[in-house]
Short mmCIF file of C-alpha atoms and ligand atoms in Angstrom, two decimals:
data_model
loop_
_atom_site.label_atom_id
_atom_site.label_comp_id
_atom_site.label_asym_id
_atom_site.label_seq_id
_atom_site.Cartn_x
_atom_site.Cartn_y
_atom_site.Cartn_z
CA MET O 1 0.00 0.00 0.00
CA LYS O 2 1.25 3.45 -0.92
CA LYS O 3 2.05 5.63 2.12
CA LEU O 4 1.56 9.10 0.69
CA TYR O 5 0.57 10.36 4.12
CA ALA O 6 3.82 9.38 5.90
CA PRO O 7 5.46 12.54 7.32
CA SER O 8 8.74 11.73 5.50
CA THR O 9 6.87 11.41 2.16
CA VAL O 10 4.83 14.58 2.73
CA ASN O 11 8.07 16.49 3.45
CA GLU O 12 9.91 14.90 0.52
CA ILE O 13 7.14 15.97 -1.90
CA ARG O 14 7.02 19.51 -0.49
CA ASN O 15 10.82 19.87 -0.71
CA ARG O 16 11.17 18.40 -4.20
CA HIS O 17 8.48 20.74 -5.55
CA ASP O 18 9.77 23.64 -3.47
CA PHE O 19 6.22 23.91 -2.12
CA LYS O 20 5.61 26.29 0.78
CA ASN O 21 2.34 25.90 2.69
CA THR O 22 0.14 28.99 2.51
CA LYS O 23 -1.29 29.74 5.95
CA SER O 24 -4.08 31.92 4.55
CA LEU O 25 -5.36 28.93 2.53
CA GLY O 26 -5.56 26.78 5.65
CA GLN O 27 -2.92 24.37 4.36
CA ASN O 28 -2.33 21.87 7.17
CA PHE O 29 -1.62 18.49 5.61
CA LEU O 30 -2.66 15.20 7.22
CA THR O 31 -0.01 12.60 8.00
CA ASP O 32 -1.97 9.91 9.84
CA LYS O 33 -3.63 6.95 8.16
CA GLY O 34 -5.94 6.36 11.14
CA ILE O 35 -7.39 9.86 10.80
CA ILE O 36 -7.66 9.62 7.00
CA ASP O 37 -9.62 6.37 7.54
CA LYS O 38 -11.88 8.15 10.03
CA ILE O 39 -12.89 10.48 7.19
CA VAL O 40 -13.05 7.98 4.29
CA ASP O 41 -14.54 5.04 6.23
CA GLY O 42 -16.57 7.37 8.47
CA ALA O 43 -18.23 8.59 5.29
CA GLY O 44 -18.72 4.91 4.31
CA VAL O 45 -17.14 5.46 0.88
CA CYS O 46 -17.79 2.50 -1.44
CA GLU O 47 -17.63 1.67 -5.15
CA ASP O 48 -21.13 2.98 -5.91
CA ASP O 49 -20.14 6.41 -4.66
CA LEU O 50 -19.28 9.63 -6.35
CA VAL O 51 -17.05 11.46 -3.88
CA LEU O 52 -16.53 15.20 -3.89
CA GLU O 53 -13.41 16.16 -1.97
CA ILE O 54 -12.80 19.72 -0.91
CA GLY O 55 -9.16 20.83 -0.76
CA PRO O 56 -7.11 17.72 -1.69
CA GLY O 57 -3.75 19.36 -0.86
CA LEU O 58 -1.10 16.74 -1.71
CA GLY O 59 -3.81 14.13 -2.30
CA VAL O 60 -3.43 11.98 0.82
CA ILE O 61 -7.20 11.64 1.44
CA THR O 62 -7.94 11.63 -2.30
CA TRP O 63 -5.70 8.62 -2.90
CA GLU O 64 -7.26 6.57 -0.09
CA ALA O 65 -10.80 7.55 -1.18
CA ALA O 66 -9.99 6.61 -4.79
CA GLN O 67 -9.19 3.02 -3.70
CA LYS O 68 -12.79 2.66 -2.48
CA ALA O 69 -14.98 5.06 -4.49
CA GLY O 70 -16.40 4.86 -8.00
CA LYS O 71 -14.99 8.29 -8.72
CA VAL O 72 -13.45 11.17 -6.77
CA ILE O 73 -13.73 14.78 -7.88
CA ALA O 74 -11.31 16.94 -5.91
CA VAL O 75 -11.58 20.73 -5.93
CA GLU O 76 -8.35 22.59 -5.12
CA ILE O 77 -7.79 26.35 -5.24
CA ASP O 78 -3.97 26.43 -5.12
CA LYS O 79 -2.43 26.25 -8.59
CA ASN O 80 0.92 25.15 -7.11
CA LEU O 81 -0.72 21.93 -5.89
CA ILE O 82 -2.12 20.94 -9.29
CA PRO O 83 1.15 19.50 -10.75
CA ILE O 84 1.82 17.79 -7.41
CA LEU O 85 -1.61 16.15 -7.46
CA LYS O 86 -0.94 14.98 -11.03
CA GLU O 87 2.10 13.16 -9.70
CA THR O 88 0.70 11.78 -6.43
CA LEU O 89 -2.54 10.57 -8.03
CA ALA O 90 -0.96 9.32 -11.29
CA ASP O 91 -1.98 5.74 -10.48
CA CYS O 92 -5.65 6.63 -9.88
CA ASP O 93 -7.72 6.63 -13.07
CA ASN O 94 -10.93 7.48 -11.19
CA VAL O 95 -9.85 10.90 -9.90
CA GLU O 96 -10.56 14.27 -11.50
CA VAL O 97 -8.94 17.37 -10.03
CA LEU O 98 -10.65 20.71 -10.60
CA HIS O 99 -8.53 23.79 -10.10
CA GLN O 100 -11.25 26.01 -8.61
CA ASP O 101 -12.42 27.91 -5.57
CA ILE O 102 -15.07 25.67 -3.98
CA LEU O 103 -17.08 28.73 -2.94
CA LYS O 104 -17.35 29.74 -6.61
CA THR O 105 -17.92 26.23 -7.96
CA ASP O 106 -21.32 25.27 -9.34
CA ILE O 107 -21.35 22.07 -7.29
CA ASN O 108 -24.73 20.92 -8.58
CA GLU O 109 -23.50 21.21 -12.16
CA VAL O 110 -20.35 19.18 -11.38
CA ILE O 111 -22.30 16.47 -9.55
CA ASN O 112 -25.27 16.23 -11.88
CA ARG O 113 -22.97 15.80 -14.86
CA GLU O 114 -21.52 12.68 -13.18
CA LEU O 115 -24.82 11.33 -11.87
CA ALA O 116 -26.22 11.56 -15.40
CA THR O 117 -23.82 8.75 -16.41
CA GLY O 118 -25.88 6.42 -14.18
CA LYS O 119 -22.68 4.95 -12.69
CA TYR O 120 -23.12 6.18 -9.14
CA LYS O 121 -25.80 5.66 -6.50
CA ASN O 122 -24.71 8.12 -3.83
CA VAL O 123 -22.77 11.32 -3.46
CA LYS O 124 -20.53 11.75 -0.44
CA VAL O 125 -18.66 14.95 0.29
CA ILE O 126 -15.44 14.69 2.27
CA GLY O 127 -12.39 16.75 3.13
CA ASN O 128 -9.94 18.16 5.57
CA LEU O 129 -11.40 21.62 5.20
CA PRO O 130 -9.58 24.92 4.95
CA TYR O 131 -10.64 26.08 8.44
CA TYR O 132 -11.04 29.76 7.51
CA ILE O 133 -14.12 28.96 5.41
CA THR O 134 -15.60 25.91 7.17
CA THR O 135 -19.07 27.39 7.78
CA PRO O 136 -19.43 29.06 4.34
CA ILE O 137 -18.52 25.76 2.63
CA ILE O 138 -21.04 23.74 4.68
CA MET O 139 -23.82 26.31 4.26
CA LYS O 140 -23.18 26.59 0.51
CA ILE O 141 -23.53 22.83 0.04
CA LEU O 142 -26.67 22.67 2.17
CA GLU O 143 -28.35 25.80 0.82
CA ASP O 144 -27.59 24.88 -2.79
CA GLY O 145 -29.46 21.62 -2.16
CA VAL O 146 -26.56 19.48 -3.38
CA GLU O 147 -27.80 15.91 -3.67
CA ALA O 148 -25.34 14.47 -1.15
CA GLU O 149 -25.99 11.70 1.34
CA SER O 150 -23.43 12.97 3.80
CA LEU O 151 -20.66 15.49 4.46
CA THR O 152 -17.71 14.17 6.48
CA PHE O 153 -15.19 16.84 7.29
CA MET O 154 -12.15 17.56 9.41
CA MET O 155 -12.61 20.97 10.95
CA GLN O 156 -11.69 23.06 13.95
CA LYS O 157 -13.04 21.24 17.02
CA GLU O 158 -14.68 24.40 18.30
CA VAL O 159 -16.74 24.66 15.10
CA ALA O 160 -17.69 20.95 15.23
CA ASP O 161 -18.83 21.46 18.84
CA ARG O 162 -20.94 24.45 17.82
CA ILE O 163 -22.57 22.60 14.91
CA GLN O 164 -23.66 19.62 17.00
CA SER O 165 -24.64 21.66 20.07
CA ALA O 166 -28.05 21.78 21.80
CA PRO O 167 -30.22 24.53 23.33
CA GLY O 168 -28.96 25.93 26.62
CA LYS O 169 -25.30 25.12 25.90
CA LYS O 170 -22.74 27.89 25.56
CA THR O 171 -21.75 26.52 22.15
CA TYR O 172 -25.35 26.63 20.81
CA GLY O 173 -25.74 29.22 18.08
CA ALA O 174 -27.05 30.09 14.62
CA VAL O 175 -24.86 27.50 12.93
CA SER O 176 -26.21 24.71 15.22
CA VAL O 177 -29.82 25.42 14.26
CA ALA O 178 -29.13 26.11 10.58
CA VAL O 179 -27.06 22.95 10.02
CA GLN O 180 -29.31 20.70 12.14
CA TYR O 181 -32.26 21.83 10.04
CA TYR O 182 -30.62 20.05 7.10
CA CYS O 183 -28.59 17.31 8.80
CA GLU O 184 -27.97 15.05 11.73
CA ALA O 185 -24.55 15.86 13.18
CA GLU O 186 -22.12 13.48 14.85
CA ILE O 187 -18.53 14.00 15.96
CA LEU O 188 -16.65 10.86 14.84
CA SER O 189 -13.31 11.68 16.36
CA LYS O 190 -11.26 14.31 18.12
CA VAL O 191 -7.97 14.90 16.37
CA PRO O 192 -4.66 15.92 17.98
CA ARG O 193 -2.54 18.71 16.50
CA ASP O 194 0.51 16.55 15.84
CA VAL O 195 -1.01 14.65 12.89
CA PHE O 196 -0.66 17.70 10.62
CA ILE O 197 2.25 19.34 8.77
CA PRO O 198 2.47 22.15 9.78
CA GLN O 199 0.62 21.79 13.08
CA PRO O 200 -2.40 24.08 13.42
CA ASN O 201 -2.73 26.13 16.60
CA VAL O 202 -6.24 24.82 17.30
CA ASP O 203 -7.71 21.39 18.07
CA SER O 204 -9.57 19.51 15.35
CA ALA O 205 -12.37 16.99 14.99
CA VAL O 206 -13.99 14.87 12.28
CA LEU O 207 -17.67 15.71 12.01
CA LYS O 208 -20.16 13.69 9.98
CA LEU O 209 -23.29 15.42 8.75
CA THR O 210 -25.91 13.02 7.45
CA VAL O 211 -28.30 14.94 5.24
CA ARG O 212 -31.92 14.41 6.31
CA LYS O 213 -34.07 12.83 3.60
CA GLU O 214 -36.97 14.74 5.06
CA LYS O 215 -36.48 17.99 6.90
CA ALA O 216 -36.80 17.72 10.68
CA VAL O 217 -39.33 20.56 10.74
CA GLU O 218 -41.78 22.19 8.35
CA VAL O 219 -40.59 25.66 7.30
CA GLU O 220 -42.76 27.84 5.05
CA ASN O 221 -40.08 30.33 4.03
CA ARG O 222 -36.52 29.05 4.33
CA ASP O 223 -34.78 32.40 3.85
CA LEU O 224 -36.96 34.00 6.51
CA PHE O 225 -36.32 31.05 8.86
CA LEU O 226 -32.56 31.53 8.41
CA SER O 227 -32.92 35.32 8.88
CA CYS O 228 -34.79 34.77 12.17
CA ILE O 229 -32.02 32.44 13.41
CA LYS O 230 -29.33 34.94 12.40
CA ALA O 231 -31.14 37.88 14.01
CA GLY O 232 -31.92 35.91 17.18
CA PHE O 233 -28.32 34.89 17.76
CA GLY O 234 -26.87 38.12 16.32
CA GLN O 235 -27.93 39.81 19.53
CA ARG O 236 -27.77 36.88 21.94
CA ARG O 237 -28.27 38.95 25.07
CA LYS O 238 -31.49 40.50 23.80
CA THR O 239 -34.90 38.93 24.24
CA LEU O 240 -36.50 37.50 21.11
CA LEU O 241 -38.98 40.36 21.18
CA ASN O 242 -36.13 42.81 20.66
CA SER O 243 -33.77 40.76 18.52
CA LEU O 244 -36.36 39.85 15.88
CA MET O 245 -37.57 43.41 15.45
CA GLY O 246 -36.51 44.59 12.00
CA VAL O 247 -36.31 41.12 10.38
CA ASP O 248 -37.80 41.77 6.94
CA GLY O 249 -39.22 45.02 8.40
CA MET O 250 -41.04 43.34 11.31
CA THR O 251 -42.44 45.78 13.90
CA LYS O 252 -42.38 45.15 17.66
CA ASP O 253 -46.13 44.46 17.60
CA GLY O 254 -45.68 42.03 14.72
CA VAL O 255 -42.94 40.14 16.57
CA LYS O 256 -45.10 40.10 19.71
CA ALA O 257 -48.00 38.60 17.77
CA ALA O 258 -45.71 36.03 16.13
CA LEU O 259 -44.28 34.98 19.49
CA GLU O 260 -47.78 34.70 20.91
CA GLY O 261 -48.90 32.65 17.90
CA ALA O 262 -45.94 30.32 18.43
CA GLY O 263 -46.63 30.03 22.16
CA ILE O 264 -43.18 31.40 23.00
CA ASP O 265 -42.62 33.75 25.94
CA PRO O 266 -41.37 37.09 24.48
CA SER O 267 -38.74 37.38 27.21
CA ARG O 268 -36.94 34.23 26.06
CA ARG O 269 -33.61 34.38 24.23
CA ALA O 270 -32.63 32.60 21.01
CA GLU O 271 -30.23 30.26 22.85
CA THR O 272 -33.17 28.59 24.63
CA LEU O 273 -35.14 27.74 21.47
CA ASP O 274 -34.87 24.33 19.85
CA LEU O 275 -35.16 23.69 16.13
CA GLU O 276 -38.90 23.05 16.24
CA GLU O 277 -39.56 26.26 18.18
CA PHE O 278 -37.49 28.25 15.70
CA ALA O 279 -39.49 26.78 12.82
CA THR O 280 -42.82 27.52 14.51
CA LEU O 281 -41.70 31.05 15.28
CA ALA O 282 -40.42 31.70 11.74
CA ASN O 283 -43.72 30.40 10.32
CA GLN O 284 -45.59 32.82 12.58
CA VAL O 285 -43.32 35.69 11.51
CA ASN O 286 -44.08 34.71 7.91
CA LYS O 287 -47.78 34.82 8.69
CA GLN O 288 -47.43 38.34 10.11
CA LEU O 289 -45.49 39.51 7.07
CA GLN O 290 -48.14 38.08 4.77
CA GLY O 291 -50.74 39.98 6.81
CA LYS O 292 -52.60 36.75 7.60
N1 SAM V 1 -6.63 17.27 2.02
C1 SAM V 1 -5.28 17.69 2.33
C2 SAM V 1 -4.79 16.99 3.57
O1 SAM V 1 -5.64 16.57 4.37
O2 SAM V 1 -3.58 16.87 3.75
C3 SAM V 1 -5.19 19.22 2.50
C4 SAM V 1 -6.13 19.83 3.54
S1 SAM V 1 -5.77 21.50 3.92
C5 SAM V 1 -6.40 21.58 5.56
C6 SAM V 1 -7.01 22.43 3.03
C7 SAM V 1 -6.86 22.44 1.51
O3 SAM V 1 -7.91 23.25 0.96
C8 SAM V 1 -5.56 23.04 0.98
O4 SAM V 1 -5.04 22.21 -0.01
C9 SAM V 1 -5.98 24.39 0.40
O5 SAM V 1 -5.15 24.84 -0.66
C10 SAM V 1 -7.40 24.09 -0.08
N2 SAM V 1 -8.29 25.27 -0.19
C11 SAM V 1 -8.25 26.41 0.55
N3 SAM V 1 -9.24 27.25 0.16
C12 SAM V 1 -9.93 26.61 -0.84
C13 SAM V 1 -11.03 26.97 -1.65
N4 SAM V 1 -11.67 28.14 -1.49
N5 SAM V 1 -11.45 26.11 -2.60
C14 SAM V 1 -10.81 24.91 -2.77
N6 SAM V 1 -9.75 24.52 -2.02
C15 SAM V 1 -9.30 25.35 -1.07
#
């Protein structure tokens, strides 16, 4: 078995290509097979799968995923990594590397083109994410309605904790409610700093998001629902009565009526509301805005 991930190999490749990691692109490369397996096997990658990998770097996860997947499409922003990936993945005929910014990629177009071949049953998204854009990447995939079964990502542990948090916890916030609306979240593993080159100055975790086939709650207007969550947590210390004022031009009386309609005490704060309460409240706000 090829050991692309071995620290000596990772360093040899970087030195031979005179490659310098760019901190601003979140380039911390994995050097531990056990952790790579946590991502690839945690996602349950198998031969029926089309895998989308975000940020392949030197290709250490890509190569392992390619041994198990039908096809891997890897999206990498750094042009200096493209010739390296050509070399490290030369023996994988089921990998396509796209030199693109994932935030500007039409992911649905990329995936639908492959699904149209009829070769793949499921789409799984994986990656050791560039930490500086973890939330934007996750929200883009979820809001774009990408037809993925799951998203299994290495990320900053603090962000993983926030995503899978529950009402009343200090870590509970807008990202917890927004992501849990789309997915079930599970932390598969905590990850120490010394499995990366260079070592990041934060702790990491592998988080698996299993996309719900049916949404956990009924939401009439998704954008308004997300705006209510954002506004509620944007001013955490304020009561919902005050924090929701102004959402889509809502007046204090309108918010009061919406809270009453939802059976929620106006003095409560966003951090105490669960997903279902947020949905009920957003539907009531929608009702007010429609003048119903
Ligand atoms: N997968 C490799 C590994 O585990 O060793 C590299 C992971 S590294 C944490 C993140 C990777 O994402 C880097 O290769 C970086 O260049 C790439 N990246 C950063 N921003 C990106 C973006 N907007 N779109 C695509 N790739 C990006």
